[in-house]
Short mmCIF file of C-alpha atoms in Angstrom, two decimals:
data_model
loop_
_atom_site.label_atom_id
_atom_site.label_comp_id
_atom_site.label_asym_id
_atom_site.label_seq_id
_atom_site.Cartn_x
_atom_site.Cartn_y
_atom_site.Cartn_z
CA MET A 348 -20.41 8.47 -2.64
CA SER A 349 -17.05 6.88 -3.31
CA GLY A 350 -14.28 8.45 -5.32
CA GLY A 351 -12.44 5.22 -6.10
CA LYS A 352 -13.61 1.81 -7.23
CA ARG A 353 -14.57 -0.21 -4.17
CA ASN A 354 -13.84 -3.85 -3.72
CA PRO A 355 -16.13 -5.33 -1.03
CA GLU A 356 -13.67 -8.20 -0.53
CA LEU A 357 -10.84 -5.79 0.35
CA ASP A 358 -13.16 -3.89 2.73
CA LYS A 359 -14.05 -7.20 4.41
CA GLU A 360 -10.39 -8.24 4.74
CA ALA A 361 -9.52 -4.85 6.25
CA GLN A 362 -12.43 -5.08 8.71
CA GLN A 363 -11.50 -8.62 9.78
CA TRP A 364 -7.88 -7.61 10.28
CA ILE A 365 -8.78 -4.55 12.36
CA GLU A 366 -11.15 -6.66 14.49
CA ALA A 367 -8.45 -9.31 15.00
CA VAL A 368 -5.76 -6.78 15.91
CA ILE A 369 -7.82 -4.63 18.30
CA GLY A 370 -9.75 -7.58 19.73
CA GLU A 371 -13.23 -6.19 19.22
CA LYS A 372 -15.95 -6.50 16.61
CA PHE A 373 -17.15 -3.59 14.52
CA PRO A 374 -20.44 -2.15 15.74
CA GLY A 375 -23.55 -3.03 13.72
CA GLY A 376 -24.08 -1.07 10.54
CA SER A 377 -21.86 -0.56 7.54
CA TYR A 378 -18.08 -0.76 7.33
CA ASP A 379 -18.05 2.91 6.22
CA ASP A 380 -19.97 4.04 9.29
CA ALA A 381 -17.81 1.98 11.65
CA ILE A 382 -14.53 3.57 10.51
CA LYS A 383 -15.65 7.10 9.64
CA ASP A 384 -15.08 8.63 13.10
CA GLY A 385 -11.51 7.29 13.25
CA ILE A 386 -11.94 5.62 16.66
CA LEU A 387 -11.27 2.11 15.36
CA LEU A 388 -8.40 3.36 13.19
CA CYS A 389 -6.76 5.01 16.23
CA LYS A 390 -7.20 1.81 18.26
CA LEU A 391 -5.56 -0.10 15.40
CA ILE A 392 -2.49 2.13 15.12
CA ASN A 393 -2.13 2.09 18.92
CA LYS A 394 -1.99 -1.73 18.80
CA LEU A 395 0.64 -1.65 16.06
CA GLN A 396 2.66 1.08 17.76
CA PRO A 397 1.53 1.70 21.34
CA GLY A 398 1.09 5.35 22.28
CA SER A 399 0.78 6.57 18.68
CA VAL A 400 -2.50 8.38 19.42
CA ALA A 401 -2.47 9.66 22.99
CA LYS A 402 -6.12 10.71 23.21
CA ILE A 403 -8.94 9.22 21.17
CA ALA A 404 -12.13 11.29 21.15
CA THR A 405 -15.20 9.09 21.59
CA SER A 406 -17.72 11.95 21.65
CA GLY A 407 -17.84 15.66 21.10
CA GLY A 408 -19.33 16.01 17.66
CA GLY A 409 -17.91 16.18 14.18
CA PHE A 410 -14.89 18.35 14.84
CA LYS A 411 -13.57 16.21 17.72
CA LEU A 412 -14.18 12.96 15.86
CA ARG A 413 -12.57 14.34 12.72
CA GLU A 414 -9.44 14.92 14.83
CA ASN A 415 -9.26 11.14 15.36
CA VAL A 416 -8.90 10.65 11.62
CA SER A 417 -6.11 13.25 11.45
CA ALA A 418 -4.38 11.68 14.47
CA PHE A 419 -4.52 8.27 12.76
CA GLN A 420 -3.03 9.73 9.55
CA ASN A 421 -0.16 11.35 11.43
CA ALA A 422 0.51 8.15 13.38
CA ALA A 423 0.40 6.03 10.20
CA ARG A 424 2.86 8.43 8.57
CA SER A 425 5.25 8.15 11.52
CA TYR A 426 4.79 4.35 11.42
CA GLY A 427 6.32 4.47 7.94
CA LEU A 428 3.46 4.86 5.47
CA PRO A 429 4.28 7.26 2.63
CA ASP A 430 1.80 10.06 1.91
CA ALA A 431 0.76 8.31 -1.32
CA GLU A 432 -0.66 5.44 0.77
CA LEU A 433 -2.69 7.73 3.05
CA PHE A 434 -6.13 9.24 2.45
CA GLN A 435 -7.72 12.64 2.93
CA THR A 436 -9.72 13.19 6.12
CA VAL A 437 -12.90 13.75 4.07
CA ASP A 438 -12.33 10.42 2.30
CA CYS A 439 -13.05 8.72 5.60
CA PHE A 440 -15.09 11.13 7.73
CA GLU A 441 -17.48 12.13 4.94
CA LYS A 442 -17.19 8.71 3.27
CA ARG A 443 -16.08 10.29 -0.02
CA ASN A 444 -13.47 7.68 -0.93
CA ILE A 445 -13.67 4.61 1.30
CA ALA A 446 -11.71 2.64 -1.31
CA GLN A 447 -8.67 4.84 -0.54
CA VAL A 448 -9.20 4.34 3.21
CA THR A 449 -9.27 0.56 2.71
CA SER A 450 -6.16 0.79 0.53
CA CYS A 451 -4.42 2.66 3.36
CA ILE A 452 -5.43 -0.03 5.87
CA HIS A 453 -3.97 -2.70 3.58
CA ALA A 454 -0.76 -0.67 3.25
CA LEU A 455 -0.64 -0.45 7.04
CA GLY A 456 -0.99 -4.23 7.19
CA ARG A 457 2.00 -4.64 4.87
CA GLN A 458 4.00 -2.15 6.92
CA ALA A 459 3.13 -4.02 10.13
CA GLN A 460 4.55 -7.23 8.63
CA LYS A 461 7.65 -5.39 7.49
CA LYS A 462 8.11 -4.19 11.08
CA ASN A 463 7.62 -7.79 12.32
CA PHE A 464 4.34 -7.10 14.11
CA SER A 465 3.59 -10.36 15.92
CA GLY A 466 -0.21 -10.12 15.65
CA PRO A 467 -2.61 -11.00 12.83
CA THR A 468 -1.50 -10.26 9.28
CA LEU A 469 -3.29 -8.65 6.37
CA GLY A 470 -2.44 -9.62 2.82
CA PRO A 471 0.72 -11.22 1.49
CA LYS A 472 4.03 -10.76 3.26
CA MET A 473 6.18 -8.07 1.70
CA SER A 474 9.31 -9.47 0.15
CA ASP A 475 12.63 -8.54 1.62
CA ALA A 476 15.41 -7.16 -0.52
CA ASN A 477 17.33 -9.92 -2.23
CA VAL A 478 20.79 -8.40 -2.16
CA ARG A 479 23.42 -10.27 -4.08
CA GLU A 480 27.14 -9.90 -3.59
CA PHE A 481 29.44 -10.71 -6.50
CA THR A 482 33.20 -11.02 -6.46
CA ASP A 483 35.22 -8.93 -8.91
CA GLU A 484 36.03 -12.17 -10.73
CA GLN A 485 32.33 -12.98 -11.18
CA LEU A 486 31.61 -9.46 -12.42
CA ARG A 487 34.44 -9.65 -14.99
CA ALA A 488 33.17 -13.02 -16.21
CA GLY A 489 29.71 -11.50 -16.64
CA GLN A 490 31.05 -8.60 -18.70
CA GLY A 491 32.44 -11.03 -21.25
CA MET A 492 29.02 -12.63 -21.60
CA VAL A 493 27.35 -9.44 -22.82
CA GLY A 494 29.51 -9.45 -25.95
CA LEU A 495 28.56 -13.06 -26.68
CA LEU A 496 24.88 -12.24 -26.29
CA ASN A 497 25.10 -9.33 -28.72
CA ASP A 498 27.02 -11.38 -31.27
CA GLY A 499 24.26 -13.94 -31.32
CA MET A 500 21.57 -11.32 -31.81
CA ASN A 501 22.75 -10.24 -35.25
CA LYS A 502 23.78 -13.59 -36.72
CA GLY A 503 21.92 -14.23 -39.92
CA ALA A 504 20.18 -10.87 -39.85
CA SER A 505 20.27 -8.98 -43.07
CA GLN A 506 18.29 -6.23 -44.73
CA ALA A 507 18.39 -7.86 -48.13
CA GLY A 508 15.05 -7.81 -49.84
CA GLN A 509 13.64 -5.05 -47.65
CA ASN A 510 12.60 -1.99 -49.56
CA MET A 511 10.85 -0.34 -46.62
CA GLY A 512 7.95 0.59 -48.88
CA LEU A 513 9.99 3.15 -50.73
CA THR A 514 9.34 3.26 -54.46
CA ARG A 515 10.69 5.61 -57.02
CA HIS A 516 8.39 7.12 -59.52
CA ILE A 517 10.05 8.02 -62.76
#
């Protein structure tokens, strides 16, 4: 039951990153089962931003464990993840769209790098803005170039010999 297309390699990378950050291995069983109750996700966000989830439920049935997933989502949002990068509680808890959960974990990894998290990294480093400052003189010189570029575009261009498929019937 997965809503999105799953990539086992991305799941594996996410699992390895979570294990490295929280310092514990996933329990036996599937990746889906290990993350569905939100406990590991809450431990992860608490490592990235201590105190994000004050109380992690480790027992108490479905409703209590489902609250872990919601707590993780709220903490991830306040850590800087946009809603588009998050997942629905049922995606994780009912394993409806684990691909989206994994995508969220990868987004969290990118955000952690952006915030200079000193621990293990997940995925490529996000690029920083490459802001360029130009003097007024440089900007004026550039404006003159646009005209030269446009002049060159039309040199030698002509519509001679093109009839555009139009024919006259007499």
